[in-house]
Amino acid sequence: MYNLWFNRVHIKGAIKPKICIVGAGPAGFYAAQHLSKKLEKSEIDILEKLPVPFGLVRFGVAPDHPEVKNVINTFTKTAQHPNVKYYGNISFGKDVFLQDLQRFYHVVLLTYGAEEYRKLNIPGEEFHNVIPARKIVGWYNGVPTDKDLNLNLDGERMIIFGQGNVAIDVARILLSPIDQLKKTDITEYALEKISQSKVKKIYLVGRRGPLQAAYTIKELREMLKLKGCQTIWRNEDFSALTSEILGTLARPKKRITELMISSLQQETKLQPELNFFSPIFFRSPLEILGEQKAEKVILGVNRLVGNDILTQKAQLTDKTEDLECDSIVTSIGYKGVQVDPSVPFDNQQGIVKNTDGKISTGLYTTGWLGTGPVGVILTTMSNAFSVAERIVKDINVDNLLESNKKGYGGVQEIVNKNNIPVVNWQDWEKIDKHEVDKGKIIGKPREKLVTIKDMLEVANS
Amino acid sequence: MAFNILRTGHRIGKILNVKSAIHSTQRVLTVGQPVLNKKEVEVTFVKANGDRLKAKGKVGDSLLDVVINSNLDLDGFGACEGTLTCSTCHLICSQETYDSLPNKPSEEELDMLDLAYELTDTSRLGCQIILTEDMDGLTVKVPATINDARS
Ligand SMILES: Cc1cc2nc3c(=O)[nH]c(=O)nc-3n(C[C@H](O)[C@H](O)[C@H](O)COP(=O)(O)OP(=O)(O)OC[C@H]3O[C@@H](n4cnc5c(N)ncnc54)[C@H](O)[C@@H]3O)c2cc1C
Ligand code: FES
């Protein structure tokens, strides 16, 4: 009797948890790291839409910030863990669907990020010289679908709407001395075009005030120290910031606000030979005007309402102001995409509906898809670890290992039937080596392949 | 920025050294000779769950080096490999320890600390604390968010 019972438990315990992670960005890799560490026996498969891994670490993080990309070393170790497998060039919602994955795996974890950008939704946004920051980032970083972006850098004045780190990244890349970019892994075509760029003045326009600006202090300091570039603030934007208010701020907010104020106070006079970077606060774009292209923006003047000074909201007054420009970049945030209609989705927020990472039994999300596009890699890491920990606990609590499952075998049947060439980790290593070798010839850490076709060719070589 | 780049180069060099140091230590051990002449100091890392991890480091190592060389179980620690771009090496000192550390945090270190969870007035980044002989017995706290997932 005892033996029989023991055996049953034993058999049940012998079922290996099979976990599918969808999306090979930081969220996917950090979750895989934690799961492979906590579950002694497991099969953890990471499916990725593109042939190449690392998500925004490869395609978002600015080329002149190579240190940030050191996380790739840890991701690589995770990918080489015996229980972790990488399968690139499989698109969720197109090649495989949620139903399939739930049939093949005990746990499905969606980490496919937030790829859509938010629009201003104002008249004139359709002009060809109004471009989402996300596409510019994709263009200089070699995203296959952005490589042909028709970016016109022939005019001097650019307005960027949005005051986050992505907005600053774009401004910095466009205003940096070209010699500083040459040694990075920026795509060669972007380098070429930026070296001919006439962009000299960039306005960084935000709806709210200095206290609500989303950029972080490191990125701001970098801008203030940028060679050949002057940062110009508008005095009146800081008039409400009394030393009394400063005294109430927590250290991080206080330090960044003090940095802005000290830069404002240091300001010398305009030097026309220098590039010019100018944050403008309390303005909302109302309409973009021009003949064939955007030439001018009507900005509504905002005031802030609400009791808590850090979370005050912008409210339009009836005053407006014109700002002339040669091009416009929008950088007001991202949102996730549903991709597969059976994924419970909050279209308003652009995230998968979830409670602390759990969508439903055996189905989870983490990273920007679950939290929204906020924070840095540290934020994503911390969230991924906590959702992974929850999965480990739920495997027992929710009885997720009732029956054996096919795992990747099931996915393989589908991709084989549809002749989808899958890129595994060894294939990626070939692509990686190819890119690094190509970069060496021209003195760069890497020259990226920018078409899926080229990536697959090298993978198959 | 120039400062940062310099620093980065320095750190990368350091990490490479660390690897070769591991090798030479292993080699030395097999021959049974005394390990390198640099003095060793002991550091204790206290995890949020109370676990105390003791490790030895050489004078001149950073606390990040100590964590890596001793393979301490601190998930996600040192994501940017000591290049001052991540704040995953956040450590909390007692006031007394904080005051006794020979190098005060640089502006760049404070900038990264400002992004850390559970920031305190006695927080430091482990990759920026370089061991000296006086630091033997150093005890630092590792904030919860990094090694124990929040739930
Ligand atoms: C421009 C930019 C610059 C940034 N710079 C920094 C920085 O310097 N430092 C920092 O700490 N943080 C930075 N961040 C933030 C950081 O990139 C994010 O915190 C992090 O990448 C979020 O990770 P994720 O895995 O959720 O999403 P992602 O990194 O977006 O990963 C999602 C992955 O899923 C894949 N995918 C998408 N759709 C599908 C599908 N249908 N099927 C299968 N796979 C799919 C994608 O190809 C991608 O590989 C930056 C972000 C941006 C946008
Ligand atoms: S390891 Fe990244 S800041 Fe210290």
XYZ file of C-alpha atoms and ligand atoms in Angstrom:
669
model
C 0.000 0.000 0.000
C 2.594 2.466 1.155
C 4.756 1.546 -1.772
C 2.041 2.142 -4.286
C 1.268 5.548 -2.837
C 4.917 6.367 -2.761
C 5.261 5.346 -6.375
C 2.418 7.536 -7.481
C 3.869 10.556 -5.862
C 7.138 9.625 -7.353
C 5.694 9.386 -10.864
C 3.925 12.655 -10.459
C 7.105 14.239 -9.248
C 8.911 12.821 -12.233
C 7.062 15.047 -14.656
C 9.472 17.718 -15.695
C 8.053 21.227 -15.741
C 8.065 22.502 -19.322
C 8.043 26.253 -19.522
C 7.752 28.440 -22.597
C 8.983 32.029 -22.461
C 7.840 34.219 -25.354
C 10.307 37.025 -26.133
C 14.091 37.003 -25.671
C 14.549 40.449 -24.104
C 15.799 41.175 -20.575
C 12.500 40.063 -19.025
C 12.651 36.683 -20.758
C 16.301 36.079 -19.941
C 16.083 37.171 -16.308
C 13.009 34.980 -15.798
C 14.833 32.034 -17.422
C 17.834 32.669 -15.169
C 15.734 32.476 -12.039
C 13.653 29.498 -13.189
C 16.668 27.450 -14.248
C 18.251 28.115 -10.906
C 15.211 27.271 -8.800
C 13.921 24.249 -10.727
C 16.422 21.472 -10.711
C 14.754 19.608 -13.549
C 12.987 21.629 -16.187
C 12.809 22.447 -19.855
C 12.789 26.180 -20.382
C 12.340 27.263 -23.980
C 12.645 30.881 -25.079
C 10.846 31.676 -28.342
C 11.808 34.885 -30.148
C 10.264 36.592 -33.153
C 13.561 37.749 -34.609
C 16.489 35.495 -35.450
C 18.607 37.440 -32.933
C 18.162 37.690 -29.146
C 18.319 40.427 -26.443
C 15.377 42.671 -27.414
C 15.914 46.313 -26.539
C 19.418 45.678 -25.255
C 20.392 45.169 -28.881
C 17.744 47.367 -30.506
C 17.004 50.083 -27.932
C 20.004 50.868 -25.730
C 22.013 53.629 -27.399
C 25.141 52.581 -29.304
C 27.281 55.006 -27.286
C 26.268 53.195 -24.072
C 28.077 49.888 -24.600
C 28.498 49.326 -20.836
C 24.751 48.875 -20.446
C 24.959 45.984 -22.886
C 27.241 44.016 -20.557
C 24.061 42.300 -19.341
C 24.363 40.263 -22.540
C 27.147 38.253 -20.873
C 24.777 37.101 -18.156
C 22.028 36.367 -20.693
C 24.491 34.273 -22.672
C 25.324 32.220 -19.591
C 21.624 31.613 -19.045
C 21.152 30.550 -22.670
C 23.969 28.050 -22.235
C 22.379 26.467 -19.162
C 21.571 22.835 -20.024
C 17.860 23.321 -19.220
C 17.438 26.488 -21.292
C 16.949 26.533 -25.074
C 16.669 29.483 -27.426
C 14.529 29.300 -30.558
C 14.706 32.417 -32.721
C 12.668 33.397 -35.774
C 9.389 32.064 -34.332
C 6.729 34.735 -34.088
C 4.059 34.390 -31.433
C 0.622 35.288 -32.819
C 1.728 34.407 -36.345
C 3.680 31.154 -36.327
C 2.460 29.815 -32.993
C -0.520 30.791 -30.881
C -1.341 30.841 -27.201
C -3.566 27.767 -27.515
C -0.716 25.765 -29.036
C 1.744 26.801 -26.373
C -0.659 26.028 -23.537
C -1.152 22.579 -24.987
C 2.593 21.932 -25.215
C 3.789 23.542 -21.987
C 2.861 23.515 -18.297
C 3.660 27.202 -17.989
C 3.623 29.979 -20.586
C 5.320 33.282 -19.723
C 4.731 36.183 -22.112
C 7.611 38.680 -22.242
C 7.324 40.105 -25.720
C 7.693 43.735 -24.701
C 5.925 46.928 -25.760
C 6.653 47.573 -29.393
C 3.976 50.066 -30.360
C 4.575 53.794 -29.922
C 2.010 56.280 -28.687
C 0.810 59.004 -31.009
C 0.219 62.682 -30.309
C -3.172 62.470 -32.020
C -3.115 66.043 -33.282
C -3.598 67.489 -36.777
C -0.442 67.519 -38.882
C 1.080 64.411 -37.320
C 0.958 62.686 -40.717
C 3.559 64.994 -42.300
C 6.533 62.949 -43.504
C 8.951 64.869 -41.279
C 7.108 63.916 -38.074
C 8.775 60.720 -36.934
C 8.399 58.491 -33.861
C 11.586 58.294 -31.771
C 11.160 54.544 -31.675
C 11.760 54.373 -35.420
C 14.849 56.565 -35.229
C 16.216 54.355 -32.466
C 15.390 51.275 -34.557
C 17.056 52.872 -37.548
C 20.365 53.673 -35.894
C 20.344 50.339 -34.057
C 19.543 48.199 -37.109
C 15.996 46.948 -36.508
C 15.137 45.137 -39.774
C 11.807 46.961 -40.188
C 13.316 50.404 -39.518
C 16.500 50.238 -41.533
C 14.922 51.972 -44.554
C 13.471 54.839 -42.549
C 13.493 57.960 -44.655
C 14.896 60.337 -42.086
C 15.512 63.868 -43.274
C 18.252 65.602 -41.305
C 18.662 68.541 -43.692
C 17.064 71.149 -41.429
C 18.617 72.847 -38.421
C 15.775 72.827 -35.915
C 14.191 69.707 -34.485
C 11.466 69.482 -31.866
C 11.249 66.343 -29.771
C 8.005 65.823 -27.882
C 8.581 63.882 -24.692
C 11.209 64.182 -21.984
C 12.197 60.618 -21.173
C 15.530 58.906 -21.651
C 14.600 57.784 -25.162
C 14.045 61.416 -26.151
C 17.436 62.299 -24.668
C 19.084 59.339 -26.423
C 17.840 60.585 -29.791
C 18.961 64.145 -29.077
C 22.379 63.010 -27.897
C 22.995 60.723 -30.858
C 22.045 63.482 -33.298
C 24.110 66.171 -31.545
C 27.194 64.095 -30.654
C 30.475 64.735 -32.431
C 30.584 62.104 -35.160
C 33.957 60.815 -33.942
C 32.294 59.665 -30.738
C 29.824 57.549 -32.707
C 32.337 56.014 -35.088
C 33.683 53.666 -32.455
C 30.257 52.335 -31.455
C 28.107 49.592 -32.962
C 25.811 52.136 -34.639
C 24.795 50.944 -38.097
C 27.055 52.149 -40.883
C 24.213 53.720 -42.903
C 23.095 55.728 -39.861
C 26.628 56.900 -39.196
C 26.894 58.013 -42.792
C 23.651 59.953 -42.652
C 24.317 61.513 -39.244
C 27.733 62.659 -40.427
C 25.894 64.772 -43.037
C 23.229 65.932 -40.609
C 22.422 69.643 -40.450
C 20.466 69.301 -37.202
C 21.883 71.833 -34.777
C 19.113 72.855 -32.424
C 16.953 70.405 -30.552
C 14.037 71.416 -28.344
C 12.849 68.829 -25.821
C 9.257 69.730 -25.104
C 7.280 68.385 -22.144
C 3.754 68.947 -20.906
C 4.692 69.351 -17.286
C 7.485 70.926 -15.260
C 11.071 70.158 -14.268
C 9.896 68.121 -11.276
C 7.930 65.750 -13.507
C 10.522 65.278 -16.256
C 11.096 61.562 -16.828
C 14.753 61.577 -17.868
C 17.193 60.297 -15.278
C 20.095 62.238 -13.855
C 22.824 60.257 -15.561
C 21.377 60.944 -19.004
C 20.871 64.619 -18.178
C 24.417 65.017 -16.889
C 25.717 63.415 -20.057
C 23.810 65.945 -22.124
C 25.167 68.815 -20.046
C 28.710 67.580 -20.652
C 28.243 66.833 -24.343
C 31.123 68.185 -26.403
C 30.228 71.044 -28.737
C 26.752 71.451 -27.316
C 25.140 74.105 -25.152
C 22.137 73.370 -22.951
C 19.750 76.288 -22.633
C 16.889 76.342 -20.106
C 14.064 78.818 -19.884
C 14.263 80.805 -16.683
C 10.517 81.091 -16.229
C 10.123 77.292 -16.208
C 11.867 77.237 -12.837
C 10.203 80.221 -11.208
C 7.950 78.118 -8.970
C 10.838 76.048 -7.605
C 11.586 77.773 -4.344
C 14.249 76.525 -1.989
C 11.394 75.603 0.326
C 10.022 73.172 -2.259
C 13.490 71.789 -2.965
C 13.861 71.066 0.723
C 10.849 68.759 0.685
C 12.142 66.515 -2.111
C 13.620 63.050 -1.623
C 17.289 62.741 -2.514
C 17.003 61.525 -6.139
C 14.477 64.193 -7.143
C 16.377 66.817 -5.246
C 19.691 66.026 -6.881
C 18.335 66.079 -10.435
C 16.403 69.293 -9.819
C 19.483 70.936 -8.327
C 21.483 69.843 -11.346
C 18.991 71.540 -13.672
C 18.998 74.699 -11.599
C 22.781 74.863 -11.376
C 23.006 74.418 -15.135
C 20.459 77.193 -15.604
C 22.458 79.491 -13.354
C 25.755 78.745 -15.061
C 24.395 79.633 -18.424
C 26.601 81.877 -20.457
C 25.502 83.569 -23.620
C 24.504 81.801 -26.794
C 27.391 80.655 -28.928
C 26.086 80.179 -32.456
C 28.910 77.866 -33.489
C 27.811 75.293 -30.902
C 24.950 72.849 -31.079
C 21.992 73.793 -28.959
C 19.826 71.660 -26.697
C 16.866 73.254 -25.020
C 14.335 71.595 -22.703
C 11.011 73.437 -22.711
C 8.439 72.752 -20.017
C 4.677 73.295 -19.573
C 3.771 73.013 -23.272
C 1.413 70.643 -25.130
C 1.409 70.372 -28.921
C -2.008 71.350 -30.296
C -1.452 71.425 -34.029
C 1.351 70.957 -36.519
C 1.264 73.411 -39.416
C 3.034 73.530 -42.763
C 2.662 73.381 -46.534
C 4.246 70.107 -47.653
C 5.845 69.332 -44.346
C 5.781 70.278 -40.687
C 7.112 73.827 -40.330
C 5.641 75.052 -37.088
C 3.874 73.780 -34.008
C 1.221 75.528 -32.007
C 1.931 74.838 -28.367
C -0.680 75.202 -25.674
C 0.600 76.717 -22.448
C -0.096 74.476 -19.445
C -0.406 75.048 -15.773
C -0.131 72.341 -13.176
C -3.014 71.262 -10.982
C -3.186 68.882 -8.038
C -1.953 68.851 -4.466
C 1.042 66.576 -4.666
C 3.730 68.564 -6.465
C 5.367 65.452 -7.897
C 2.253 64.035 -9.542
C 0.522 67.236 -10.595
C -1.294 67.090 -13.918
C -1.008 69.471 -16.841
C -4.020 71.624 -17.620
C -4.247 73.755 -20.753
C -4.717 77.486 -20.345
C -6.030 79.580 -23.228
C -2.577 80.899 -24.052
C -0.634 79.495 -26.993
C 2.826 79.897 -28.439
C 4.371 79.045 -31.833
C 7.591 77.145 -32.298
C 9.149 76.815 -35.739
C 10.975 73.687 -36.801
C 12.368 71.652 -39.683
C 11.454 68.274 -38.252
C 9.559 66.723 -35.354
C 10.186 63.605 -33.308
C 7.568 62.091 -31.017
C 8.752 60.273 -27.921
C 5.762 60.083 -25.613
C 5.804 56.413 -24.710
C 5.214 52.886 -25.829
C 2.536 50.293 -25.480
C 2.259 46.567 -25.881
C 0.371 44.835 -28.670
C -2.133 42.050 -28.190
C -0.666 39.930 -31.044
C -2.924 36.949 -30.308
C -6.659 37.591 -29.694
C -6.762 35.064 -26.871
C -4.308 37.067 -24.763
C -6.393 39.102 -22.248
C -5.421 42.638 -23.099
C -5.959 46.128 -21.729
C -5.903 48.253 -24.856
C -6.048 51.500 -22.970
C -2.856 50.853 -21.031
C -1.313 48.671 -23.710
C -0.479 45.848 -21.308
C -1.574 42.248 -20.820
C -4.166 42.061 -18.046
C -2.444 40.537 -15.029
C -2.214 40.566 -11.275
C 1.415 40.740 -10.142
C 2.417 38.871 -13.278
C -0.253 36.187 -13.268
C -2.766 36.192 -16.129
C -4.537 32.894 -15.401
C -3.590 29.404 -14.250
C -0.270 28.504 -15.866
C -0.109 31.762 -17.826
C 2.094 34.678 -16.787
C 3.655 37.891 -18.034
C 6.557 40.085 -17.004
C 8.714 42.881 -18.423
C 7.319 45.795 -20.363
C 4.406 43.717 -21.666
C 3.126 43.233 -18.125
C 4.232 46.396 -16.344
C 4.036 48.903 -19.163
C 7.111 50.568 -20.645
C 8.566 51.988 -17.469
C 11.928 51.881 -15.787
C 15.347 50.626 -16.662
C 16.777 47.127 -17.000
C 17.047 46.926 -13.203
C 13.277 47.420 -12.946
C 12.659 44.732 -15.545
C 15.068 42.359 -13.797
C 13.483 42.785 -10.414
C 10.020 42.206 -11.843
C 11.151 39.154 -13.828
C 12.721 37.544 -10.746
C 9.578 38.063 -8.718
C 7.254 36.631 -11.379
C 9.612 33.678 -11.876
C 9.566 33.059 -8.134
C 5.792 33.107 -8.225
C 5.787 30.514 -11.022
C 8.027 28.218 -8.979
C 5.565 28.393 -6.080
C 2.465 28.040 -8.257
C 3.754 24.889 -9.940
C 2.892 23.050 -6.730
C 0.053 25.190 -5.444
C -1.836 25.201 -8.754
C -0.958 21.598 -9.564
C 0.468 22.545 -12.920
C 2.244 19.223 -13.526
C -0.839 17.004 -13.795
C 0.214 15.391 -17.043
C 3.216 15.148 -19.272
C 3.439 17.650 -22.114
C 5.158 17.690 -25.474
C 7.224 20.798 -24.894
C 9.233 22.015 -27.850
C 8.378 18.842 -29.779
C 4.919 20.309 -30.302
C 6.268 23.646 -31.530
C 8.677 21.823 -33.790
C 5.841 19.998 -35.555
C 4.228 23.343 -36.349
C 7.371 25.114 -37.542
C 8.416 22.099 -39.613
C 5.018 21.914 -41.252
C 5.247 25.592 -42.171
C 8.900 25.489 -43.220
C 9.997 28.096 -40.710
C 13.771 28.183 -40.353
C 14.475 28.204 -36.636
C 17.615 29.866 -35.260
C 19.104 28.123 -32.220
C 21.808 29.413 -29.883
C 24.691 27.984 -31.917
C 23.254 29.718 -34.974
C 23.079 32.996 -33.074
C 26.720 32.542 -32.068
C 27.569 32.362 -35.764
C 25.683 35.581 -36.427
C 27.361 37.176 -33.429
C 30.825 36.206 -34.611
C 30.063 37.359 -38.138
C 28.963 40.772 -36.864
C 31.931 41.188 -34.559
C 34.350 40.195 -37.329
C 32.704 42.590 -39.745
C 32.966 45.369 -37.166
C 36.658 44.731 -36.552
C 37.502 45.600 -40.142
C 36.149 49.121 -39.686
C 37.189 49.639 -36.069
C 33.787 49.053 -34.484
C 32.815 46.553 -31.771
C 30.219 45.110 -34.162
C 28.546 45.801 -37.478
C 25.009 44.469 -37.239
C 23.234 42.450 -39.889
C 20.054 44.343 -40.622
C 17.927 42.024 -42.712
C 16.284 38.796 -41.618
C 17.520 37.222 -44.826
C 21.176 37.984 -44.059
C 20.768 36.771 -40.491
C 19.259 33.471 -41.646
C 21.937 33.047 -44.282
C 24.736 33.377 -41.758
C 22.853 31.131 -39.327
C 22.707 28.431 -41.983
C 26.280 28.820 -43.145
C 31.990 61.593 -19.590
C 35.730 61.323 -20.063
C 35.818 60.253 -16.472
C 33.280 57.575 -17.145
C 35.080 56.165 -20.138
C 38.328 56.038 -18.247
C 36.595 54.331 -15.422
C 35.060 51.777 -17.759
C 38.389 50.894 -19.253
C 39.741 50.531 -15.790
C 36.948 48.241 -14.675
C 37.151 46.013 -17.702
C 40.849 45.637 -17.167
C 40.118 44.780 -13.604
C 37.651 42.045 -14.450
C 40.135 40.440 -16.805
C 42.731 40.557 -14.049
C 40.319 38.866 -11.771
C 39.962 35.972 -14.166
C 43.680 35.508 -14.459
C 43.926 35.791 -10.710
C 41.552 32.862 -10.361
C 43.721 30.809 -12.660
C 46.931 31.641 -10.939
C 45.373 30.928 -7.570
C 44.326 27.519 -8.765
C 47.731 26.834 -10.127
C 49.437 28.015 -7.001
C 47.156 25.873 -4.891
C 48.047 22.707 -6.743
C 51.720 23.358 -6.238
C 50.978 24.044 -2.609
C 52.618 27.422 -2.398
C 51.353 30.389 -0.425
C 48.779 32.411 -2.323
C 49.586 35.875 -3.712
C 51.273 38.298 -1.401
C 48.375 40.783 -1.427
C 46.641 40.870 1.892
C 43.222 39.275 2.211
C 40.354 40.816 4.098
C 37.050 39.294 5.124
C 33.721 40.796 4.121
C 30.239 39.761 5.281
C 27.212 40.304 3.067
C 23.928 40.178 4.968
C 20.999 39.224 2.777
C 17.515 40.559 3.412
C 16.413 37.147 4.734
C 19.145 37.327 7.353
C 21.609 34.939 5.680
C 25.169 35.999 6.265
C 27.578 35.281 3.425
C 31.222 35.565 4.350
C 33.847 35.991 1.656
C 37.493 36.873 1.336
C 38.811 39.521 -0.995
C 42.208 40.947 -1.750
C 43.212 44.503 -1.047
C 42.478 46.443 -4.233
C 39.475 44.310 -5.184
C 36.082 45.936 -5.332
C 33.161 44.440 -3.437
C 31.784 43.405 -6.834
C 34.992 41.457 -7.469
C 34.517 39.753 -4.115
C 30.953 38.713 -4.952
C 32.000 37.343 -8.340
C 35.237 35.652 -7.302
C 33.554 33.933 -4.363
C 30.533 33.016 -6.468
C 28.172 34.450 -3.867
C 24.519 33.676 -4.421
C 23.234 37.184 -5.110
C 21.019 37.095 -8.188
C 21.460 39.881 -10.667
C 24.279 41.501 -8.710
C 26.673 43.473 -10.911
C 24.677 43.411 -14.155
C 26.829 46.046 -15.876
C 30.053 44.431 -14.627
C 31.226 47.408 -12.650
C 30.847 50.102 -15.295
C 28.595 52.336 -13.198
C 25.551 51.938 -15.400
C 23.158 49.659 -13.511
C 22.985 50.012 -9.679
C 22.345 46.269 -9.220
C 25.400 46.234 -6.937
C 23.606 48.425 -4.383
C 24.739 47.790 -0.794
C 23.679 49.401 2.441
C 26.235 50.238 5.116
C 25.791 51.184 8.733
C 26.433 54.868 9.375
C 29.701 53.988 11.048
C 30.894 51.852 8.137
C 29.765 54.445 5.627
C 31.761 57.157 7.372
C 34.823 54.963 7.654
C 35.084 54.125 3.947
C 38.102 55.900 2.473
C 36.515 56.996 -0.807
C 33.389 59.082 -0.787
C 30.891 58.358 -3.585
C 31.488 60.270 -6.820
C 28.746 62.236 -8.509
C 28.386 59.448 -11.074
C 27.953 56.877 -8.315
C 25.294 58.995 -6.625
C 23.527 59.359 -9.991
C 23.231 55.597 -10.344
C 22.292 55.139 -6.686
C 19.379 57.491 -7.259
C 17.797 54.727 -9.371
C 18.271 51.998 -6.758
C 15.435 50.481 -4.767
C 15.460 51.130 -1.027
C 17.977 53.925 -1.319
C 19.318 55.087 2.043
C 21.715 57.840 3.072
C 24.339 55.186 3.710
C 23.919 53.350 0.395
C 26.898 52.634 -1.850
C 27.545 50.765 -5.072
C 29.602 47.631 -4.485
C 31.620 48.065 -7.654
C 32.916 51.395 -6.380
C 34.109 50.244 -2.959
C 37.728 49.173 -3.181
C 39.083 47.030 -0.351
C 41.863 48.352 1.839
C 43.629 46.567 4.682
C 41.578 48.461 7.232
C 38.374 46.993 5.911
C 38.890 43.506 7.344
C 35.617 42.450 8.942
C 33.504 44.810 6.840
C 29.770 44.037 6.982
C 27.276 45.319 4.412
C 23.584 44.708 3.785
C 22.248 43.556 0.419
C 18.821 45.090 -0.221
C 15.950 42.683 -0.757
C 14.849 43.632 -4.223
C 17.922 42.268 -5.850
C 18.363 38.787 -4.488
C 14.954 37.926 -3.070
C 12.149 38.527 -5.494
C 9.375 40.704 -4.144
C 5.963 39.173 -4.243
C 15.236 53.281 -26.806
C 15.416 52.632 -25.465
C 16.621 52.766 -24.779
C 16.795 52.164 -23.531
N 17.981 52.337 -22.881
C 18.157 51.798 -21.663
C 19.385 51.977 -20.957
O 20.313 52.621 -21.439
N 19.510 51.413 -19.722
C 18.502 50.678 -19.161
O 18.663 50.190 -18.051
N 17.327 50.493 -19.796
C 17.127 51.038 -21.029
N 15.929 50.871 -21.665
C 14.896 50.060 -21.003
C 15.085 48.562 -21.257
O 15.363 48.377 -22.604
C 13.834 47.795 -20.838
O 13.727 47.901 -19.431
C 13.867 46.310 -21.186
O 14.388 46.081 -22.461
C 12.472 45.688 -21.130
O 12.620 44.310 -21.351
P 11.494 43.372 -21.984
O 12.114 42.021 -22.066
O 10.231 43.531 -21.259
O 11.200 43.948 -23.464
P 12.105 43.920 -24.822
O 13.502 44.276 -24.516
O 11.356 44.754 -25.754
O 12.056 42.409 -25.278
C 10.942 41.835 -25.911
C 11.390 40.730 -26.862
O 10.242 40.065 -27.391
C 10.377 39.908 -28.792
N 9.043 39.842 -29.413
C 8.215 40.864 -29.741
N 7.091 40.411 -30.289
C 7.190 39.059 -30.319
C 6.331 38.014 -30.800
N 5.153 38.289 -31.352
N 6.765 36.727 -30.679
C 7.972 36.444 -30.109
N 8.819 37.388 -29.662
C 8.427 38.689 -29.750
C 11.153 41.129 -29.220
O 11.762 40.937 -30.485
C 12.156 41.257 -28.075
O 13.301 40.476 -28.290
C 15.737 51.442 -22.933
C 14.525 51.319 -23.620
C 14.359 51.893 -24.863
C 13.047 51.756 -25.569
S 27.847 46.767 -11.220
Fe 26.611 48.123 -12.346
S 26.783 49.928 -11.182
Fe 28.000 48.549 -10.044
